[in-house]
CSV table of C-alpha atoms in Angstrom, one decimal:
chain,number,residue,atom,x,y,z
A,1,UNK,CA,136.0,-123.4,-75.0
A,2,UNK,CA,136.9,-121.5,-72.3
A,3,UNK,CA,134.2,-119.7,-69.8
A,4,UNK,CA,135.3,-116.0,-68.3
A,5,UNK,CA,134.3,-115.0,-65.2
A,6,UNK,CA,134.9,-110.9,-66.1
A,7,UNK,CA,138.3,-109.5,-64.3
A,8,UNK,CA,140.8,-106.3,-65.3
A,9,UNK,CA,143.7,-107.0,-65.8
A,10,UNK,CA,146.2,-106.8,-63.3
A,11,UNK,CA,150.0,-106.8,-62.9
A,12,UNK,CA,149.8,-109.9,-60.4
A,13,UNK,CA,149.8,-113.5,-62.0
A,14,UNK,CA,146.8,-116.5,-61.6
A,15,UNK,CA,147.8,-119.6,-59.6
A,16,UNK,CA,146.2,-122.4,-60.7
A,17,UNK,CA,145.5,-125.9,-58.2
A,18,UNK,CA,143.1,-129.2,-59.6
A,19,UNK,CA,142.1,-131.1,-57.9
A,20,UNK,CA,139.3,-134.7,-57.3
A,21,UNK,CA,137.3,-135.9,-55.2
A,22,UNK,CA,136.8,-139.6,-54.5
A,23,UNK,CA,140.3,-140.3,-56.3
A,24,UNK,CA,138.8,-143.5,-56.9
A,25,UNK,CA,135.8,-144.8,-57.9
A,26,UNK,CA,133.6,-147.5,-59.1
A,27,UNK,CA,132.2,-148.3,-62.9
A,28,UNK,CA,129.5,-145.4,-63.4
A,29,UNK,CA,129.7,-143.3,-60.2
A,30,UNK,CA,130.7,-139.7,-60.4
A,31,UNK,CA,133.7,-138.0,-58.8
A,32,UNK,CA,133.8,-133.8,-58.1
A,33,UNK,CA,136.6,-132.1,-60.3
A,34,UNK,CA,137.3,-128.4,-58.6
A,35,UNK,CA,139.4,-126.5,-60.7
A,36,UNK,CA,140.2,-123.9,-58.0
A,37,UNK,CA,141.8,-120.2,-59.2
A,38,UNK,CA,144.0,-117.4,-57.2
A,39,UNK,CA,143.9,-114.6,-58.7
A,40,UNK,CA,143.5,-110.3,-57.7
A,41,UNK,CA,140.1,-109.8,-57.6
A,42,UNK,CA,140.3,-107.3,-61.2
A,43,UNK,CA,141.6,-109.7,-63.4
A,44,UNK,CA,139.9,-111.4,-66.0
A,45,UNK,CA,139.8,-115.6,-65.8
A,46,UNK,CA,138.2,-118.3,-68.6
A,47,UNK,CA,137.5,-121.6,-67.4
A,48,UNK,CA,137.9,-124.4,-69.7
A,49,UNK,CA,135.0,-125.3,-70.5
A,50,UNK,CA,134.5,-129.0,-71.8
A,51,UNK,CA,131.3,-130.8,-73.6
A,52,UNK,CA,131.5,-134.2,-73.5
A,53,UNK,CA,135.3,-135.8,-72.2
A,54,UNK,CA,137.8,-134.2,-70.1
A,55,UNK,CA,140.1,-137.6,-71.9
A,56,UNK,CA,138.7,-139.9,-73.4
A,57,UNK,CA,137.0,-142.5,-71.2
A,58,UNK,CA,137.0,-139.6,-68.6
A,59,UNK,CA,132.6,-138.1,-69.2
A,60,UNK,CA,131.7,-134.0,-68.2
A,61,UNK,CA,127.9,-134.7,-66.6
A,62,UNK,CA,127.8,-131.5,-65.6
A,63,UNK,CA,129.8,-127.9,-64.9
A,64,UNK,CA,128.7,-126.0,-61.8
A,65,UNK,CA,128.0,-122.9,-61.4
A,66,UNK,CA,131.1,-120.7,-60.8
A,67,UNK,CA,131.3,-119.5,-57.4
A,68,UNK,CA,134.2,-116.3,-56.3
A,69,UNK,CA,135.6,-115.5,-52.1
A,70,UNK,CA,137.3,-112.1,-52.2
A,71,UNK,CA,139.2,-111.3,-49.6
A,72,UNK,CA,141.7,-108.3,-49.5
A,73,UNK,CA,141.7,-107.2,-52.6
A,74,UNK,CA,142.4,-111.7,-53.6
A,75,UNK,CA,139.9,-113.5,-55.5
A,76,UNK,CA,139.5,-117.3,-54.7
A,77,UNK,CA,137.6,-119.0,-57.7
A,78,UNK,CA,136.2,-122.4,-58.0
A,79,UNK,CA,134.8,-124.7,-61.2
A,80,UNK,CA,133.1,-127.7,-60.6
A,81,UNK,CA,133.3,-130.7,-63.2
A,82,UNK,CA,130.9,-133.7,-62.1
A,83,UNK,CA,132.3,-136.6,-64.1
A,84,UNK,CA,132.2,-140.0,-64.3
A,85,UNK,CA,133.1,-143.1,-66.2
A,86,UNK,CA,132.3,-147.0,-67.7
A,87,UNK,CA,135.2,-148.1,-68.5
A,88,UNK,CA,138.6,-149.5,-65.4
A,89,UNK,CA,141.7,-147.4,-65.6
A,90,UNK,CA,143.5,-145.0,-64.5
A,91,UNK,CA,143.2,-141.5,-66.4
A,92,UNK,CA,145.4,-138.4,-65.8
A,93,UNK,CA,144.8,-135.9,-66.8
A,94,UNK,CA,148.1,-133.9,-67.3
A,95,UNK,CA,146.9,-130.6,-66.3
A,96,UNK,CA,143.7,-128.1,-67.0
A,97,UNK,CA,144.1,-124.3,-68.6
A,98,UNK,CA,142.5,-120.7,-67.7
A,99,UNK,CA,143.5,-118.0,-69.8
A,100,UNK,CA,143.9,-114.3,-67.5
A,101,UNK,CA,143.1,-112.4,-70.5
A,102,UNK,CA,147.2,-112.6,-71.8
A,103,UNK,CA,148.4,-115.8,-70.9
A,104,UNK,CA,146.9,-119.3,-70.5
A,105,UNK,CA,148.0,-120.6,-67.5
A,106,UNK,CA,148.3,-124.3,-66.0
A,107,UNK,CA,146.8,-126.4,-62.9
A,108,UNK,CA,148.7,-129.5,-62.2
A,109,UNK,CA,148.1,-133.0,-63.6
A,110,UNK,CA,146.4,-135.6,-61.5
A,111,UNK,CA,144.2,-139.0,-61.7
A,112,UNK,CA,141.1,-140.4,-61.4
A,113,UNK,CA,141.2,-144.0,-61.3
A,114,UNK,CA,138.0,-146.2,-61.6
A,115,UNK,CA,138.1,-150.1,-61.0
A,116,UNK,CA,135.3,-152.5,-61.8
A,117,UNK,CA,133.7,-154.5,-59.6
A,118,UNK,CA,135.0,-157.4,-57.7
A,119,UNK,CA,134.0,-161.0,-58.6
A,120,UNK,CA,133.8,-163.5,-57.1
A,121,UNK,CA,136.6,-166.9,-58.3
A,122,UNK,CA,133.8,-169.5,-58.8
A,123,UNK,CA,132.6,-166.5,-61.6
A,124,UNK,CA,136.9,-165.7,-62.9
A,125,UNK,CA,136.7,-169.2,-63.7
A,126,UNK,CA,133.4,-169.7,-65.5
A,127,UNK,CA,134.6,-166.8,-67.6
A,128,UNK,CA,138.2,-167.8,-68.3
A,129,UNK,CA,136.6,-171.2,-69.3
A,130,UNK,CA,134.6,-169.3,-71.7
A,131,UNK,CA,137.3,-167.5,-73.4
A,132,UNK,CA,139.4,-170.5,-73.8
A,133,UNK,CA,136.9,-172.3,-75.7
A,134,UNK,CA,136.3,-175.3,-72.2
A,135,UNK,CA,132.4,-174.4,-72.8
A,136,UNK,CA,129.8,-173.4,-75.3
A,137,UNK,CA,127.2,-172.7,-72.5
A,138,UNK,CA,126.1,-169.9,-70.3
A,139,UNK,CA,125.7,-170.9,-66.4
A,140,UNK,CA,124.1,-168.0,-65.6
A,141,UNK,CA,124.4,-168.3,-61.7
A,142,UNK,CA,127.9,-169.4,-61.7
A,143,UNK,CA,128.5,-166.3,-63.6
A,144,UNK,CA,126.7,-164.3,-60.7
A,145,UNK,CA,124.4,-162.5,-62.7
A,146,UNK,CA,120.9,-162.9,-61.2
A,147,UNK,CA,117.0,-162.1,-62.5
A,148,UNK,CA,115.3,-158.9,-62.7
A,149,UNK,CA,113.7,-158.9,-59.0
A,150,UNK,CA,109.9,-159.1,-59.1
A,151,UNK,CA,107.9,-155.9,-57.8
A,152,UNK,CA,107.6,-155.8,-54.0
A,153,UNK,CA,104.5,-154.2,-52.5
A,154,UNK,CA,105.4,-150.9,-50.0
A,155,UNK,CA,104.8,-151.6,-46.4
A,156,UNK,CA,101.2,-150.4,-45.4
A,157,UNK,CA,101.0,-147.5,-44.4
A,158,UNK,CA,97.2,-146.3,-42.9
A,159,UNK,CA,97.0,-142.9,-44.2
A,160,UNK,CA,97.2,-144.0,-47.4
A,161,UNK,CA,93.8,-145.3,-47.7
A,162,UNK,CA,92.4,-142.3,-45.6
A,163,UNK,CA,90.6,-141.5,-49.6
A,164,UNK,CA,88.5,-144.6,-48.5
A,165,UNK,CA,87.4,-143.6,-45.2
A,166,UNK,CA,86.4,-141.0,-47.0
A,167,UNK,CA,84.6,-143.0,-49.1
A,168,UNK,CA,82.1,-145.7,-46.1
A,169,UNK,CA,81.7,-141.1,-44.2
A,170,UNK,CA,79.8,-139.9,-47.3
A,171,UNK,CA,77.9,-143.4,-48.1
A,172,UNK,CA,77.0,-143.4,-44.3
A,173,UNK,CA,76.1,-139.4,-44.8
A,174,UNK,CA,73.8,-140.7,-47.8
A,175,UNK,CA,71.7,-143.0,-46.0
A,176,UNK,CA,71.8,-140.8,-43.4
A,177,UNK,CA,69.8,-138.0,-46.0
A,178,UNK,CA,68.0,-141.3,-47.4
A,179,UNK,CA,66.3,-141.8,-43.8
A,180,UNK,CA,65.9,-138.9,-43.2
A,181,UNK,CA,63.7,-137.8,-46.5
A,182,UNK,CA,61.7,-141.1,-46.0
A,183,UNK,CA,60.5,-140.3,-42.3
A,184,UNK,CA,59.7,-136.5,-43.1
A,185,UNK,CA,58.2,-137.6,-46.6
A,186,UNK,CA,56.1,-140.8,-44.1
A,187,UNK,CA,54.8,-137.8,-41.6
A,188,UNK,CA,54.4,-135.5,-44.6
A,189,UNK,CA,51.3,-137.6,-45.2
A,190,UNK,CA,50.3,-138.8,-41.9
A,191,UNK,CA,49.5,-135.3,-40.1
A,192,UNK,CA,50.3,-132.6,-43.3
A,193,UNK,CA,54.1,-131.6,-41.6
A,194,UNK,CA,57.3,-132.2,-42.4
A,195,UNK,CA,58.3,-130.7,-39.0
A,196,UNK,CA,56.2,-130.4,-35.4
A,197,UNK,CA,54.6,-126.6,-36.5
A,198,UNK,CA,55.6,-124.4,-33.2
A,199,UNK,CA,53.3,-123.8,-30.9
A,200,UNK,CA,51.0,-120.8,-31.5
A,201,UNK,CA,49.3,-119.3,-28.4
A,202,UNK,CA,46.3,-117.4,-28.5
A,203,UNK,CA,46.1,-113.2,-28.4
A,204,UNK,CA,44.7,-113.3,-25.2
A,205,UNK,CA,47.4,-115.6,-23.5
A,206,UNK,CA,50.3,-113.7,-24.8
A,207,UNK,CA,48.8,-110.8,-23.7
A,208,UNK,CA,48.2,-111.9,-20.0
A,209,UNK,CA,51.8,-112.5,-20.0
A,210,UNK,CA,53.4,-108.8,-21.2
A,211,UNK,CA,50.7,-108.4,-18.0
A,212,UNK,CA,52.9,-110.3,-15.8
A,213,UNK,CA,55.8,-109.4,-16.9
A,214,UNK,CA,55.0,-105.6,-16.3
A,215,UNK,CA,53.2,-106.5,-13.1
A,216,UNK,CA,56.3,-107.8,-12.2
A,217,UNK,CA,58.8,-105.0,-13.3
A,218,UNK,CA,56.3,-102.5,-10.6
A,219,UNK,CA,57.9,-99.8,-12.6
A,220,UNK,CA,55.5,-97.6,-11.1
A,221,UNK,CA,56.8,-97.4,-8.2
A,222,UNK,CA,59.8,-95.5,-9.5
A,223,UNK,CA,60.1,-91.9,-9.9
A,224,UNK,CA,60.6,-90.4,-13.6
A,225,UNK,CA,59.3,-94.5,-14.8
A,226,UNK,CA,55.2,-93.5,-15.5
A,227,UNK,CA,55.9,-92.8,-19.6
A,228,UNK,CA,57.4,-95.9,-19.9
A,229,UNK,CA,54.6,-98.0,-18.1
A,230,UNK,CA,52.2,-96.4,-19.2
A,231,UNK,CA,54.2,-96.9,-22.9
A,232,UNK,CA,54.6,-101.1,-22.0
A,233,UNK,CA,50.3,-100.8,-21.0
A,234,UNK,CA,49.5,-99.1,-24.2
A,235,UNK,CA,51.5,-101.0,-26.4
A,236,UNK,CA,50.5,-104.7,-25.3
A,237,UNK,CA,46.4,-104.0,-25.6
A,238,UNK,CA,47.4,-102.3,-29.4
A,239,UNK,CA,49.7,-105.7,-30.2
A,240,UNK,CA,46.4,-107.5,-28.2
A,241,UNK,CA,43.7,-105.2,-30.5
A,242,UNK,CA,45.5,-105.9,-34.1
A,243,UNK,CA,45.9,-110.0,-33.2
A,244,UNK,CA,41.6,-110.2,-31.5
A,245,UNK,CA,40.9,-107.8,-34.1
A,246,UNK,CA,42.5,-107.2,-37.7
A,247,UNK,CA,41.8,-103.4,-36.5
A,248,UNK,CA,46.1,-102.0,-36.8
A,249,UNK,CA,45.8,-100.9,-33.3
A,250,UNK,CA,49.6,-99.9,-32.7
A,251,UNK,CA,49.2,-96.3,-35.3
A,252,UNK,CA,45.8,-95.0,-34.3
A,253,UNK,CA,44.9,-92.7,-31.9
A,254,UNK,CA,43.0,-93.5,-28.5
A,255,UNK,CA,39.9,-92.3,-30.5
A,256,UNK,CA,40.1,-94.3,-32.8
A,257,UNK,CA,40.8,-97.6,-30.5
A,258,UNK,CA,37.4,-96.4,-28.7
A,259,UNK,CA,35.6,-96.0,-31.7
A,260,UNK,CA,36.2,-99.8,-33.5
A,261,UNK,CA,36.2,-100.6,-30.2
A,262,UNK,CA,32.5,-99.2,-29.7
A,263,UNK,CA,32.0,-101.5,-33.2
A,264,UNK,CA,33.4,-104.7,-31.9
A,265,UNK,CA,32.1,-104.9,-28.7
A,266,UNK,CA,29.0,-104.0,-26.9
A,267,UNK,CA,29.4,-104.2,-23.7
A,268,UNK,CA,30.3,-101.2,-21.5
A,269,UNK,CA,32.4,-102.1,-19.0
A,270,UNK,CA,35.1,-102.9,-21.3
A,271,UNK,CA,34.7,-99.4,-23.3
A,272,UNK,CA,35.1,-98.5,-20.3
A,273,UNK,CA,38.0,-100.0,-19.0
A,274,UNK,CA,39.7,-98.8,-22.5
A,275,UNK,CA,39.2,-95.5,-22.1
A,276,UNK,CA,40.6,-95.0,-18.4
A,277,UNK,CA,44.1,-96.6,-19.3
A,278,UNK,CA,43.9,-94.6,-23.0
A,279,UNK,CA,43.4,-91.0,-20.9
A,280,UNK,CA,45.5,-91.2,-18.1
A,281,UNK,CA,48.3,-92.2,-20.4
A,282,UNK,CA,48.0,-89.3,-23.2
A,283,UNK,CA,48.0,-87.4,-20.2
A,284,UNK,CA,51.2,-89.2,-18.4
A,285,UNK,CA,53.3,-89.1,-22.5
A,286,UNK,CA,51.6,-85.3,-23.5
A,287,UNK,CA,50.5,-83.7,-21.1
A,288,UNK,CA,53.6,-84.4,-18.3
A,289,UNK,CA,50.8,-85.5,-15.8
A,290,UNK,CA,52.1,-87.3,-12.2
A,291,UNK,CA,49.1,-90.2,-12.1
A,292,UNK,CA,48.6,-90.7,-8.6
A,293,UNK,CA,50.0,-94.5,-7.5
A,294,UNK,CA,45.9,-95.8,-7.2
A,295,UNK,CA,45.0,-94.9,-10.9
A,296,UNK,CA,48.5,-97.1,-11.5
A,297,UNK,CA,46.8,-100.5,-10.0
A,298,UNK,CA,43.6,-99.3,-11.7
A,299,UNK,CA,45.4,-99.1,-14.8
A,300,UNK,CA,47.4,-102.3,-15.5
A,301,UNK,CA,43.6,-103.9,-13.2
A,302,UNK,CA,41.1,-102.4,-16.2
A,303,UNK,CA,43.7,-103.9,-18.3
A,304,UNK,CA,43.8,-106.7,-17.4
A,305,UNK,CA,39.8,-107.0,-17.4
A,306,UNK,CA,40.2,-105.7,-21.2
A,307,UNK,CA,41.6,-108.9,-23.0
A,308,UNK,CA,40.3,-111.2,-20.8
A,309,UNK,CA,36.7,-109.5,-21.9
A,310,UNK,CA,37.5,-109.5,-25.2
A,311,UNK,CA,39.1,-112.8,-25.1
A,312,UNK,CA,38.3,-115.3,-27.7
A,313,UNK,CA,36.1,-118.1,-26.5
A,314,UNK,CA,38.2,-121.9,-25.9
A,315,UNK,CA,36.8,-123.7,-29.1
A,316,UNK,CA,34.8,-126.7,-27.7
A,317,UNK,CA,36.5,-130.5,-28.1
A,318,UNK,CA,35.7,-132.8,-30.8
A,319,UNK,CA,33.5,-136.2,-30.4
A,320,UNK,CA,36.7,-138.0,-30.0
A,321,UNK,CA,37.9,-135.9,-26.7
A,322,UNK,CA,33.7,-135.1,-25.7
A,323,UNK,CA,33.7,-139.2,-26.0
A,324,UNK,CA,37.5,-139.1,-24.1
A,325,UNK,CA,36.0,-136.3,-20.7
A,326,UNK,CA,33.3,-138.7,-20.9
A,327,UNK,CA,34.7,-141.6,-20.1
A,328,UNK,CA,37.3,-139.8,-17.6
A,329,UNK,CA,34.4,-138.7,-15.8
A,330,UNK,CA,32.9,-142.5,-15.3
A,331,UNK,CA,35.5,-143.6,-14.3
A,332,UNK,CA,36.2,-141.1,-11.8
A,333,UNK,CA,32.5,-142.0,-10.4
């Protein structure tokens, strides 16, 4: 059987050369037969295809894909065969043939020597005894035939045990999680909450803190920032009134706020302080009024007064705290 590499016929005749590497192998080893054809680039070449053997005893394991190199309109084609043998002998291959579309072209002859493993003299002598009938027992030690070696353990490589490390880490994290859950449950049972709730300051404390920040900024001392100054004062007071009295002061007009405060407090000074702040603020924001410096100071001072006059009373200490205070007073005496 032949395999073809497409080439159109050409007047020049192709040449074929066969080589084998290595020229000598041991039983079961492999050799590579290379069939090289040099022909015009347009000529059709058919290479031989072997199903099993090139010659009896010389087996073809596989045929490698052909490769072609073209230079100056001349094609050099190589077709390679991987072969082996299990008989010790010298194989003689008289030729290998290719077909160029018109004629069959034969390569040179070559040979491949297949040798057996070298036996020791003691092994050869024992085989001679077996062949001549001098002994009918088989001594594997003299034949140099040994049992198959037992499986060997691979060398220790710590990276092969990373999975064990991940399992240990997973167990540790699981135990930590279980411990955390137990602590949180006990804390919930004892104190009524899992995590310590953030401290919520009373509305008047937060309002005083915001007024302190505004005072430190001294916005009213900068020309053109009066509107910003009064907007911040009124926003602080509106938020305080919402948190203190639960009235929607952020959405009310100044008149509506004063009406609600009149209901919440009977102290006339509380009402008057708030009237002064809101009236000046409305004139600054809506009538572009430029207040005097003492008006700015008065508005801030009245804001402090309003918060302190309307603040919630401090809660009385419980019995335990009262007893503790009494003990401290007695110790001081």
